[in-house]
Short mmCIF file of C-alpha atoms in Angstrom, two decimals:
data_model
loop_
_atom_site.label_atom_id
_atom_site.label_comp_id
_atom_site.label_asym_id
_atom_site.label_seq_id
_atom_site.Cartn_x
_atom_site.Cartn_y
_atom_site.Cartn_z
CA MET A 763 -105.82 -179.35 20.27
CA ALA A 764 -104.49 -178.63 23.75
CA PRO A 765 -103.29 -175.05 24.36
CA ARG A 766 -99.70 -176.21 24.88
CA GLU A 767 -99.66 -178.22 21.65
CA SER A 768 -100.81 -175.20 19.67
CA LEU A 769 -97.59 -173.44 20.64
CA LEU A 770 -95.37 -176.20 19.28
CA LYS A 771 -94.19 -177.01 15.77
CA VAL A 772 -93.55 -180.75 15.56
CA TYR A 773 -91.77 -182.55 12.71
CA GLY A 774 -92.33 -186.28 13.00
CA ASP A 775 -91.12 -187.36 9.57
CA ARG A 776 -87.93 -188.95 10.90
CA ALA A 777 -85.87 -189.64 14.04
CA TYR A 778 -83.75 -186.65 15.08
CA ARG A 779 -80.61 -186.90 17.21
CA HIS A 780 -78.99 -183.44 17.53
CA VAL A 781 -80.47 -179.94 17.32
CA THR A 782 -79.21 -176.36 17.40
CA MET A 783 -80.44 -172.89 16.47
CA ALA A 784 -79.00 -169.67 15.07
CA ARG A 785 -80.21 -166.14 14.51
CA HIS A 786 -79.14 -164.68 11.17
CA GLN A 787 -79.98 -161.15 10.00
CA GLY A 788 -82.95 -161.08 12.35
CA THR A 789 -84.28 -164.48 11.26
CA THR A 790 -84.34 -167.54 13.51
CA ILE A 791 -83.27 -170.84 11.92
CA ALA A 792 -83.55 -174.25 13.60
CA PHE A 793 -81.27 -177.11 12.59
CA ALA A 794 -81.40 -180.82 13.32
CA MET A 795 -79.39 -183.92 12.44
CA ASP A 796 -81.36 -187.09 11.86
CA ALA A 797 -80.41 -190.70 12.49
CA ALA A 798 -78.99 -190.94 8.95
CA ARG A 799 -76.62 -188.02 9.79
CA ARG A 800 -78.33 -185.65 7.39
CA ILE A 801 -78.74 -182.04 8.53
CA VAL A 802 -82.05 -180.31 7.92
CA TYR A 803 -83.31 -176.83 8.79
CA SER A 804 -86.50 -174.88 9.32
CA VAL A 805 -86.89 -171.10 9.07
CA LEU A 806 -89.13 -168.99 11.31
CA ASP A 807 -90.64 -166.55 8.81
CA LEU A 808 -92.43 -163.97 10.92
CA ALA A 809 -93.00 -161.87 7.79
CA GLY A 810 -95.43 -164.47 6.50
CA PRO A 811 -99.14 -163.78 5.88
CA PRO A 812 -100.98 -162.61 9.03
CA THR A 813 -103.78 -165.07 8.32
CA LYS A 814 -101.61 -167.70 10.04
CA GLY A 815 -102.45 -166.12 13.36
CA LYS A 816 -100.46 -164.75 16.26
CA VAL A 817 -98.71 -167.93 17.39
CA ASP A 818 -95.09 -168.28 16.22
CA ALA A 819 -95.47 -172.02 15.66
CA ALA A 820 -97.52 -171.33 12.53
CA TYR A 821 -94.66 -169.43 10.88
CA TRP A 822 -92.07 -172.21 10.83
CA SER A 823 -91.42 -174.00 7.53
CA ALA A 824 -94.12 -176.51 6.66
CA ASN A 825 -91.45 -179.21 6.26
CA PRO A 826 -87.72 -179.17 7.09
CA ALA A 827 -85.34 -178.81 4.14
CA GLU A 828 -82.08 -180.72 3.82
CA LEU A 829 -78.81 -178.76 3.64
CA ALA A 830 -77.09 -179.20 0.28
CA PHE A 831 -73.37 -179.71 0.89
CA PRO A 832 -70.72 -179.25 -1.84
CA ARG A 833 -68.96 -182.00 -3.78
CA GLU A 834 -65.45 -180.82 -2.95
CA LEU A 835 -63.33 -180.47 0.16
CA ALA A 836 -60.44 -178.03 0.76
CA GLU A 837 -57.95 -178.10 3.62
CA VAL A 838 -57.61 -174.76 5.40
CA GLY A 839 -54.11 -173.36 5.00
CA TYR A 840 -53.41 -175.31 1.79
CA ALA A 841 -55.22 -173.19 -0.78
CA VAL A 842 -52.50 -173.67 -3.40
CA VAL A 843 -53.26 -177.41 -3.46
CA GLY A 844 -56.82 -176.79 -4.52
CA ALA A 845 -59.99 -178.67 -3.63
CA THR A 846 -60.37 -182.47 -3.59
CA ALA A 847 -63.39 -183.84 -5.43
CA MET A 848 -65.71 -186.27 -3.71
CA PRO A 849 -66.50 -189.50 -5.57
CA THR A 850 -69.59 -189.39 -7.76
CA VAL A 851 -72.02 -192.00 -6.46
CA LYS A 852 -75.08 -193.00 -8.42
CA ARG A 853 -78.44 -193.70 -6.84
CA GLY A 854 -78.29 -197.23 -5.54
CA GLY A 855 -74.76 -196.80 -4.15
CA ALA A 856 -72.56 -197.65 -7.15
CA GLU A 857 -69.62 -195.32 -7.68
CA ALA A 858 -69.30 -193.84 -11.16
CA ALA A 859 -66.35 -195.11 -13.17
CA PRO A 860 -63.44 -192.73 -13.92
CA GLY A 861 -64.47 -190.41 -16.74
CA GLU A 862 -68.17 -191.28 -16.40
CA GLN A 863 -70.52 -188.33 -15.89
CA PRO A 864 -73.98 -189.52 -14.84
CA ALA A 865 -76.95 -187.26 -15.39
CA GLU A 866 -77.80 -185.09 -12.40
CA GLU A 867 -80.97 -187.03 -11.64
CA GLU A 868 -78.88 -190.24 -11.44
CA VAL A 869 -76.46 -188.86 -8.81
CA ASP A 870 -77.01 -189.55 -5.12
CA PRO A 871 -77.26 -186.05 -3.57
CA HIS A 872 -75.88 -187.23 -0.23
CA LEU A 873 -73.18 -189.80 -0.98
CA SER A 874 -71.67 -187.59 -3.70
CA THR A 875 -71.15 -184.66 -1.33
CA THR A 876 -69.24 -183.89 1.85
CA GLY A 877 -72.52 -184.47 3.69
CA ARG A 878 -71.51 -188.13 3.93
CA LEU A 879 -68.49 -187.05 6.01
CA THR A 880 -70.71 -185.81 8.87
CA ALA A 881 -70.19 -187.66 12.15
CA ASP A 882 -73.07 -188.60 14.41
CA ALA A 883 -72.29 -185.87 16.94
CA PRO A 884 -73.56 -182.45 18.04
CA PHE A 885 -72.81 -179.64 15.58
CA GLN A 886 -72.84 -175.84 15.73
CA VAL A 887 -74.21 -173.03 13.56
CA VAL A 888 -72.87 -169.46 13.65
CA SER A 889 -73.90 -166.31 11.77
CA ASP A 890 -71.22 -163.81 10.76
CA GLY A 891 -73.83 -161.33 9.55
CA THR A 892 -73.45 -162.33 5.89
CA TYR A 893 -73.28 -166.11 5.90
CA VAL A 894 -74.75 -168.93 7.94
CA VAL A 895 -71.73 -171.01 9.00
CA VAL A 896 -72.25 -174.70 9.79
CA LEU A 897 -69.49 -176.44 11.79
CA ARG A 898 -69.57 -180.21 12.19
CA GLN A 899 -67.32 -183.05 13.25
CA SER A 900 -66.04 -185.33 10.49
CA VAL A 901 -66.21 -189.10 10.47
CA GLY A 902 -63.25 -191.26 11.46
CA ALA A 903 -61.12 -193.52 9.27
CA GLY A 904 -63.17 -196.64 9.94
CA ASP A 905 -66.60 -195.13 9.34
CA PRO A 906 -68.72 -196.78 6.61
CA GLU A 907 -69.15 -193.37 4.94
CA ALA A 908 -65.39 -192.60 4.90
CA VAL A 909 -63.70 -191.91 1.57
CA TYR A 910 -60.00 -192.26 0.76
CA LYS A 911 -57.43 -190.16 -1.04
CA LEU A 912 -56.26 -191.11 -4.53
CA ALA A 913 -52.64 -190.74 -5.60
CA GLY A 914 -53.62 -188.74 -8.67
CA GLY A 915 -56.00 -186.45 -6.79
CA GLY A 916 -59.63 -186.91 -5.89
CA SER A 917 -61.11 -189.56 -3.61
CA SER A 918 -62.91 -192.86 -3.85
CA THR A 919 -64.43 -195.79 -1.98
CA ASP A 920 -64.05 -198.32 -4.79
CA ALA A 921 -62.40 -201.42 -3.31
CA SER A 922 -61.13 -202.51 -6.74
CA ARG A 923 -58.89 -199.45 -7.20
CA THR A 924 -55.14 -199.73 -6.64
CA ASP A 925 -54.18 -196.04 -6.85
CA TYR A 926 -54.95 -195.02 -3.26
CA VAL A 927 -52.56 -192.96 -1.15
CA LEU A 928 -51.12 -195.31 1.46
CA GLY A 929 -49.84 -194.59 4.94
CA GLY A 930 -48.32 -197.45 6.89
CA GLY A 931 -49.75 -199.84 4.33
CA ALA A 932 -53.32 -198.61 4.84
CA LYS A 933 -55.45 -196.28 2.74
CA VAL A 934 -55.33 -192.66 3.89
CA PRO A 935 -58.81 -191.26 4.64
CA LEU A 936 -59.80 -187.89 3.23
CA VAL A 937 -60.80 -186.73 6.73
CA ARG A 938 -60.31 -188.22 10.16
CA ASP A 939 -62.06 -186.83 13.25
CA THR A 940 -61.44 -183.20 12.27
CA LEU A 941 -63.67 -180.11 11.99
CA LEU A 942 -65.60 -179.27 8.82
CA CYS A 943 -66.99 -175.84 7.93
CA ASP A 944 -69.56 -174.82 5.31
CA ARG A 945 -71.20 -171.49 4.51
CA PHE A 946 -74.68 -170.76 3.18
CA LEU A 947 -76.66 -167.71 2.10
CA LEU A 948 -80.24 -167.22 3.31
CA VAL A 949 -82.27 -166.37 0.20
CA ASP A 950 -86.08 -166.13 0.42
CA GLY A 951 -86.21 -168.55 3.33
CA TRP A 952 -83.81 -171.09 1.77
CA LEU A 953 -80.16 -171.76 2.58
CA LYS A 954 -78.18 -171.72 -0.65
CA PRO A 955 -74.56 -172.84 -1.18
CA VAL A 956 -72.02 -170.10 -1.90
CA LEU A 957 -70.67 -169.62 -5.42
CA GLU A 958 -67.00 -168.74 -5.90
CA ALA A 959 -64.81 -167.59 -8.80
CA ARG A 960 -62.22 -169.92 -10.28
CA PHE A 961 -60.40 -170.34 -13.55
CA LYS A 962 -62.83 -171.95 -15.97
CA ARG A 963 -60.42 -174.42 -17.58
CA SER A 964 -58.25 -175.50 -14.64
CA ARG A 965 -61.13 -175.31 -12.13
CA HIS A 966 -58.54 -173.95 -9.68
CA ALA A 967 -58.96 -170.76 -7.67
CA THR A 968 -55.43 -169.41 -8.26
CA ARG A 969 -53.73 -171.48 -11.00
CA PRO A 970 -54.89 -170.97 -14.60
CA GLU A 971 -54.44 -173.76 -17.13
CA SER A 972 -52.96 -171.33 -19.64
CA ALA A 973 -52.84 -167.67 -20.53
CA LYS A 974 -56.25 -168.08 -22.18
CA ASP A 975 -57.90 -169.25 -18.97
CA SER A 976 -60.27 -166.76 -17.36
CA LEU A 977 -62.14 -166.44 -14.07
CA GLY A 978 -65.80 -167.22 -13.70
CA THR A 979 -68.39 -168.96 -11.53
CA GLU A 980 -68.83 -171.86 -13.99
CA ASP A 981 -66.43 -174.17 -15.79
CA MET A 982 -66.28 -174.63 -19.54
CA GLU A 983 -69.14 -177.15 -19.35
CA GLY A 984 -71.41 -174.81 -17.43
CA ARG A 985 -71.02 -176.54 -14.06
CA PRO A 986 -71.09 -173.97 -11.24
CA PHE A 987 -68.19 -173.52 -8.82
CA TYR A 988 -69.50 -173.88 -5.29
CA GLU A 989 -67.34 -173.05 -2.31
CA PRO A 990 -65.87 -176.36 -1.07
CA THR A 991 -66.26 -177.64 2.46
CA GLN A 992 -63.38 -176.33 4.55
CA GLU A 993 -61.50 -178.89 6.64
CA LEU A 994 -59.79 -177.46 9.73
CA SER A 995 -57.25 -180.28 9.98
CA PHE A 996 -55.42 -178.60 12.87
CA VAL A 997 -58.48 -179.40 15.03
CA ARG A 998 -57.70 -183.05 15.64
CA ASN A 999 -59.08 -186.13 17.39
CA LEU A 1000 -62.60 -184.79 17.84
CA THR A 1001 -65.17 -187.03 19.49
CA GLN A 1002 -68.80 -186.53 20.48
CA GLY A 1003 -68.89 -183.03 18.95
CA ARG A 1004 -66.78 -181.56 21.75
CA PHE A 1005 -65.97 -178.21 20.17
CA THR A 1006 -67.30 -174.68 20.09
CA ALA A 1007 -66.63 -171.64 17.92
CA VAL A 1008 -67.36 -167.93 18.07
CA LEU A 1009 -66.34 -164.81 16.15
CA VAL A 1010 -64.68 -162.23 18.39
CA PRO A 1011 -63.77 -158.61 17.65
CA THR A 1012 -60.21 -157.28 17.84
CA GLY A 1013 -58.63 -153.93 18.57
CA VAL A 1014 -58.33 -153.33 14.80
CA ALA A 1015 -61.36 -152.02 12.92
CA ASN A 1016 -63.08 -154.55 10.62
CA VAL A 1017 -60.83 -157.41 11.78
CA GLN A 1018 -62.39 -160.38 13.59
CA HIS A 1019 -60.94 -163.67 14.80
CA TRP A 1020 -62.39 -167.14 14.97
CA GLN A 1021 -62.00 -168.44 18.51
CA LEU A 1022 -62.23 -172.23 18.61
CA PHE A 1023 -62.08 -174.60 21.56
CA ALA A 1024 -61.92 -178.34 20.94
CA HIS A 1025 -61.31 -181.42 23.06
CA ASP A 1026 -58.45 -183.57 21.77
CA ASP A 1027 -59.39 -187.14 22.61
CA ALA A 1028 -55.79 -188.34 22.17
CA THR A 1029 -54.28 -185.93 24.70
CA GLY A 1030 -57.33 -185.38 26.91
CA ARG A 1031 -56.79 -181.62 26.68
CA ILE A 1032 -58.96 -178.76 25.46
CA ASP A 1033 -57.12 -176.95 22.68
CA GLY A 1034 -57.74 -173.29 21.89
CA PHE A 1035 -57.27 -171.85 18.39
CA ASN A 1036 -57.46 -168.19 17.48
CA VAL A 1037 -57.52 -167.70 13.70
CA GLU A 1038 -58.07 -164.44 11.87
CA GLN A 1039 -61.21 -164.25 9.76
CA GLY A 1040 -60.10 -163.78 6.16
CA THR A 1041 -61.30 -160.99 3.90
CA GLN A 1042 -63.79 -163.44 2.35
CA GLY A 1043 -65.04 -164.52 5.78
CA LEU A 1044 -63.18 -167.83 6.09
CA PHE A 1045 -59.87 -168.59 7.84
CA ASN A 1046 -56.64 -166.65 7.34
CA THR A 1047 -54.09 -168.94 9.00
CA GLN A 1048 -51.18 -166.62 8.13
CA GLY A 1049 -52.78 -163.55 9.70
CA THR A 1050 -52.45 -159.96 8.50
CA ARG A 1051 -49.15 -158.11 8.80
CA PHE A 1052 -49.52 -154.55 10.09
CA TYR A 1053 -46.82 -151.87 10.02
CA THR A 1054 -45.76 -149.06 12.32
CA SER A 1055 -43.02 -146.47 12.80
CA PRO A 1056 -39.46 -147.68 13.46
CA ASP A 1057 -39.26 -145.05 16.22
CA PRO A 1058 -41.01 -146.20 19.42
CA SER A 1059 -42.00 -142.57 20.07
CA TYR A 1060 -44.38 -142.61 17.10
CA GLN A 1061 -45.62 -146.19 17.14
CA ASP A 1062 -48.87 -145.22 18.86
CA ALA A 1063 -49.62 -142.80 16.01
CA VAL A 1064 -48.66 -144.95 13.00
CA PHE A 1065 -50.58 -148.11 12.09
CA GLU A 1066 -50.76 -149.22 8.45
CA ARG A 1067 -51.88 -152.36 6.58
CA SER A 1068 -49.07 -152.25 4.00
CA PRO A 1069 -45.38 -151.22 3.86
CA GLY A 1070 -44.55 -147.58 3.39
CA THR A 1071 -42.71 -144.62 4.86
CA CYS A 1072 -43.13 -143.24 8.35
CA PRO A 1073 -44.60 -139.70 8.08
CA PHE A 1074 -42.65 -138.60 11.17
CA THR A 1075 -39.18 -140.04 10.57
CA GLY A 1076 -39.16 -140.56 6.81
CA ARG A 1077 -37.84 -144.07 7.38
CA GLU A 1078 -39.30 -147.36 6.18
CA LEU A 1079 -42.16 -148.74 8.26
CA VAL A 1080 -41.49 -151.92 10.26
CA PRO A 1081 -43.84 -154.85 10.99
CA VAL A 1082 -45.87 -154.78 14.17
CA ALA A 1083 -44.82 -157.74 16.31
CA GLY A 1084 -47.58 -159.67 17.98
CA ASP A 1085 -47.57 -161.14 21.46
CA GLY A 1086 -48.61 -164.69 20.63
CA GLY A 1087 -48.51 -167.79 22.77
CA HIS A 1088 -46.44 -170.95 22.54
CA ALA A 1089 -47.03 -173.45 19.79
CA GLU A 1090 -48.76 -176.66 20.80
CA THR A 1091 -46.60 -179.26 19.08
CA ALA A 1092 -42.85 -179.87 19.05
CA LEU A 1093 -40.26 -182.19 17.57
CA ARG A 1094 -37.77 -183.18 20.26
CA LEU A 1095 -34.35 -184.35 19.12
CA ASP A 1096 -32.41 -186.70 21.40
CA GLY A 1097 -29.23 -184.61 21.70
CA ALA A 1098 -27.10 -187.55 20.57
CA GLY A 1099 -26.38 -186.75 16.96
CA ALA A 1100 -29.87 -185.88 15.73
CA TYR A 1101 -30.45 -182.77 13.60
CA VAL A 1102 -32.93 -181.24 11.16
CA ASP A 1103 -31.73 -181.12 7.55
CA PHE A 1104 -33.31 -178.40 5.39
CA GLY A 1105 -31.84 -179.86 2.22
CA ASP A 1106 -30.05 -177.80 -0.44
CA PRO A 1107 -32.72 -175.69 -2.17
CA ALA A 1108 -31.63 -172.73 -4.26
CA ALA A 1109 -33.26 -170.33 -1.79
CA LEU A 1110 -30.75 -171.36 0.90
CA ARG A 1111 -27.66 -170.98 -1.27
CA PHE A 1112 -26.61 -167.58 -0.04
CA GLY A 1113 -23.24 -167.62 -1.82
CA GLY A 1114 -21.89 -164.60 0.04
CA LYS A 1115 -25.07 -162.57 -0.51
CA ALA A 1116 -27.21 -160.90 2.17
CA TYR A 1117 -29.22 -163.13 4.48
CA SER A 1118 -31.03 -163.20 7.82
CA VAL A 1119 -31.51 -166.20 10.12
CA GLU A 1120 -33.39 -166.45 13.39
CA ALA A 1121 -34.33 -169.10 15.91
CA TRP A 1122 -36.13 -169.62 19.20
CA VAL A 1123 -33.92 -171.71 21.44
CA LYS A 1124 -34.21 -173.27 24.87
CA PRO A 1125 -30.78 -174.81 25.50
CA ALA A 1126 -30.45 -177.62 28.01
CA ALA A 1127 -26.67 -177.07 27.93
CA PRO A 1128 -24.75 -173.86 27.20
CA GLU A 1129 -22.54 -175.09 24.33
CA GLY A 1130 -23.47 -176.37 20.89
CA PRO A 1131 -24.46 -175.49 17.31
CA LEU A 1132 -27.93 -174.10 16.56
CA LEU A 1133 -28.26 -173.27 12.88
CA GLY A 1134 -25.82 -173.26 10.01
CA ARG A 1135 -24.76 -174.03 6.47
CA ALA A 1136 -21.41 -175.72 6.11
CA GLY A 1137 -18.97 -173.59 4.17
CA GLU A 1138 -20.92 -170.39 4.80
CA PHE A 1139 -21.90 -169.75 8.42
CA GLN A 1140 -22.69 -171.34 11.76
CA LEU A 1141 -24.81 -169.87 14.55
CA ALA A 1142 -23.93 -171.52 17.86
CA LEU A 1143 -23.53 -171.08 21.61
CA ASP A 1144 -20.09 -171.11 23.19
CA ALA A 1145 -19.20 -172.63 26.55
CA SER A 1146 -20.39 -169.54 28.40
CA GLY A 1147 -23.77 -169.53 26.65
CA ALA A 1148 -22.92 -166.54 24.43
CA LEU A 1149 -24.30 -166.45 20.88
CA ARG A 1150 -21.54 -166.97 18.34
CA LEU A 1151 -21.54 -166.49 14.54
CA THR A 1152 -18.76 -168.14 12.57
CA HIS A 1153 -18.76 -166.60 9.11
CA GLU A 1154 -16.83 -168.03 6.18
CA GLY A 1155 -14.17 -165.53 5.16
CA ALA A 1156 -14.18 -163.64 8.46
CA PRO A 1157 -10.89 -163.65 10.45
CA ALA A 1158 -12.65 -164.36 13.75
CA ALA A 1159 -16.05 -165.36 15.11
CA LEU A 1160 -18.56 -162.69 16.05
CA VAL A 1161 -19.55 -163.18 19.71
CA ALA A 1162 -22.57 -161.57 21.38
CA THR A 1163 -22.24 -159.67 24.63
CA ASP A 1164 -25.39 -161.34 26.01
CA THR A 1165 -25.47 -164.92 27.26
CA LEU A 1166 -28.39 -167.35 27.12
CA ALA A 1167 -29.69 -169.04 30.25
CA VAL A 1168 -30.19 -172.80 30.34
CA ASP A 1169 -33.81 -174.05 30.03
CA VAL A 1170 -35.11 -170.55 29.20
CA TYR A 1171 -36.54 -169.63 25.79
CA ALA A 1172 -34.64 -166.89 23.96
CA HIS A 1173 -34.88 -165.43 20.49
CA VAL A 1174 -31.60 -165.18 18.58
CA ALA A 1175 -30.93 -163.76 15.12
CA ALA A 1176 -28.03 -163.07 12.79
CA THR A 1177 -28.00 -160.80 9.74
CA PHE A 1178 -25.44 -160.14 7.00
CA ASP A 1179 -25.85 -157.33 4.46
CA GLY A 1180 -22.82 -158.22 2.34
CA THR A 1181 -20.29 -156.33 4.45
CA THR A 1182 -21.47 -156.30 8.08
CA ALA A 1183 -22.67 -159.16 10.27
CA LYS A 1184 -24.88 -158.48 13.30
CA LEU A 1185 -26.22 -160.56 16.18
CA TYR A 1186 -29.42 -160.00 18.16
CA VAL A 1187 -30.61 -161.62 21.39
CA ASN A 1188 -34.26 -161.18 22.37
CA GLY A 1189 -34.58 -158.31 19.89
CA ARG A 1190 -31.60 -156.35 21.20
CA ALA A 1191 -28.40 -155.74 19.21
CA ALA A 1192 -25.70 -157.89 20.80
CA ALA A 1193 -22.74 -157.62 18.37
CA ALA A 1194 -21.77 -156.21 14.98
CA ASP A 1195 -18.63 -156.31 12.85
CA ARG A 1196 -17.55 -155.95 9.24
CA CYS A 1197 -16.58 -159.20 7.55
CA ARG A 1198 -16.08 -160.65 4.12
CA SER A 1199 -18.07 -163.62 2.87
CA ARG A 1200 -17.20 -166.21 0.28
CA ARG A 1201 -18.87 -169.48 -0.46
CA ALA A 1202 -16.71 -172.56 -0.30
CA PRO A 1203 -17.21 -175.08 -3.12
CA GLY A 1204 -19.41 -178.10 -2.49
CA CYS A 1205 -21.39 -176.68 0.43
CA PRO A 1206 -23.82 -179.22 1.87
CA SER A 1207 -27.30 -178.48 3.07
CA CYS A 1208 -28.55 -176.03 5.65
CA TRP A 1209 -29.40 -177.52 9.05
CA ALA A 1210 -30.61 -176.92 12.58
CA ASP A 1211 -28.61 -178.91 15.13
CA GLY A 1212 -29.23 -180.20 18.63
CA THR A 1213 -26.35 -182.62 18.92
CA ARG A 1214 -24.30 -181.01 21.66
CA ALA A 1215 -26.80 -178.55 23.09
CA ALA A 1216 -28.70 -181.59 24.25
CA ARG A 1217 -32.50 -181.30 24.17
CA SER A 1218 -32.38 -177.64 23.13
CA ALA A 1219 -35.55 -176.31 21.52
CA ILE A 1220 -35.06 -174.81 18.08
CA SER A 1221 -37.47 -172.99 15.80
CA ALA A 1222 -35.64 -171.57 12.82
CA ALA A 1223 -36.33 -169.32 9.85
CA THR A 1224 -34.12 -167.95 7.06
CA TRP A 1225 -34.39 -165.11 4.53
CA THR A 1226 -32.29 -164.33 1.49
CA SER A 1227 -32.14 -160.67 2.51
CA CYS A 1228 -30.77 -158.75 5.44
CA GLY A 1229 -33.22 -157.80 8.18
CA SER A 1230 -32.70 -154.72 10.34
CA GLY A 1231 -32.48 -154.40 14.09
CA THR A 1232 -35.81 -152.58 14.03
CA GLY A 1233 -37.44 -155.10 11.70
CA CYS A 1234 -38.06 -158.80 12.19
CA VAL A 1235 -35.58 -159.05 15.04
CA ARG A 1236 -36.69 -155.88 16.77
CA ARG A 1237 -39.37 -157.51 18.89
CA PRO A 1238 -39.86 -161.10 17.79
CA SER A 1239 -43.06 -162.97 18.38
CA TRP A 1240 -43.38 -166.60 19.37
CA PRO A 1241 -43.25 -169.04 16.46
CA ARG A 1242 -46.17 -171.14 15.31
CA THR A 1243 -44.19 -174.36 14.81
CA TRP A 1244 -41.21 -175.83 16.59
CA ALA A 1245 -38.32 -178.17 16.01
CA THR A 1246 -36.71 -179.16 19.28
CA GLY A 1247 -33.64 -181.10 20.02
#
């Protein structure tokens, strides 16, 4: 054997297309995707017997092992929906009939898992210190390995079924050019899937079937609950594995963020996503709310993870407002009669009770309605660009002292505590007055309007309680989603 060849570990059992490496808890792990889009790994075990010699090549795994992916997929940010089961495919390619449970040795270990959803593209592996995290691009809608959503839950590829979810007359794929994430534990040189606790009867992580349901790592039939593959559906239109991910520290102890960059093939842009790492190590799309003193003089000294009382002022703590960026997507109304209708849910039926409403607006014209509920209130801009609250039962409209500039984003808010209405512009109190409130009969739905303030951008939120000037409207942060008109 040539000296150079003795330094190499060569696996020639199959054709490999993409490779990557990761270092986890001091151990080096090599990964590769073969021509069949299966991901295998090899571990460099330097703690092996010294009889192997001094050359590292002798301490790699004798043969690469295939990663075992789970049989369920969950969409990040939609935990309440639960995981979607992959179809059970028997060896030979036939899909098991509904209700059929083939023996484990009869099940195809690749086609019955989310491994079949792997696209032929470069992938990435990251270690967070506890888990080995594998990130991979999913297949597209027309891929031979694609599976499709069923109306009653689950997924299938059976062409004879008629209960598929349809979109535009076509079957809706379970995944489509998005980013998939799986976690593994390194145990004695092997990467093992992660177990999770769920309710044994419902098989759901948060919803029990009944009061008798209990949590465990296995269902009533003894089948283990493995952590499902996580689909990051907000990472869209991926091609050729053009993404990267890294865990970055923050200014808060024990809080890290996932920083993702991905090329959107539809827009031709590189999108950046910064998502907080959840307490379990995955993705917390809602982020963590921190609290501080309502008095700016003490805000550098007070920083809490839950509501409470300020030790300096004795007043209630207020949320810490973040300095986020603009949202990526928007819904632009045409300014010619279009509006967003929120419907008439019970949560929006204020009926004279306390409420708070807020919106980010970028008016293209100074006059027009922004947000309202007929028969109760209307938040609008007058001809001068001043914020105006028309309140049912009040003798006159409440008009802010500040005016909004055309084509400039501004944050506006209105609160009512049952007796006093207040207006805020960019976090500053702009008007306040006592007024009565009564609900007129037959009130229609709540809405955000862009009919006269043509092409104005609107991002709205409502609460069935009254916020304070030092609370949510004290120093508002940019919204995550937009409705524009």
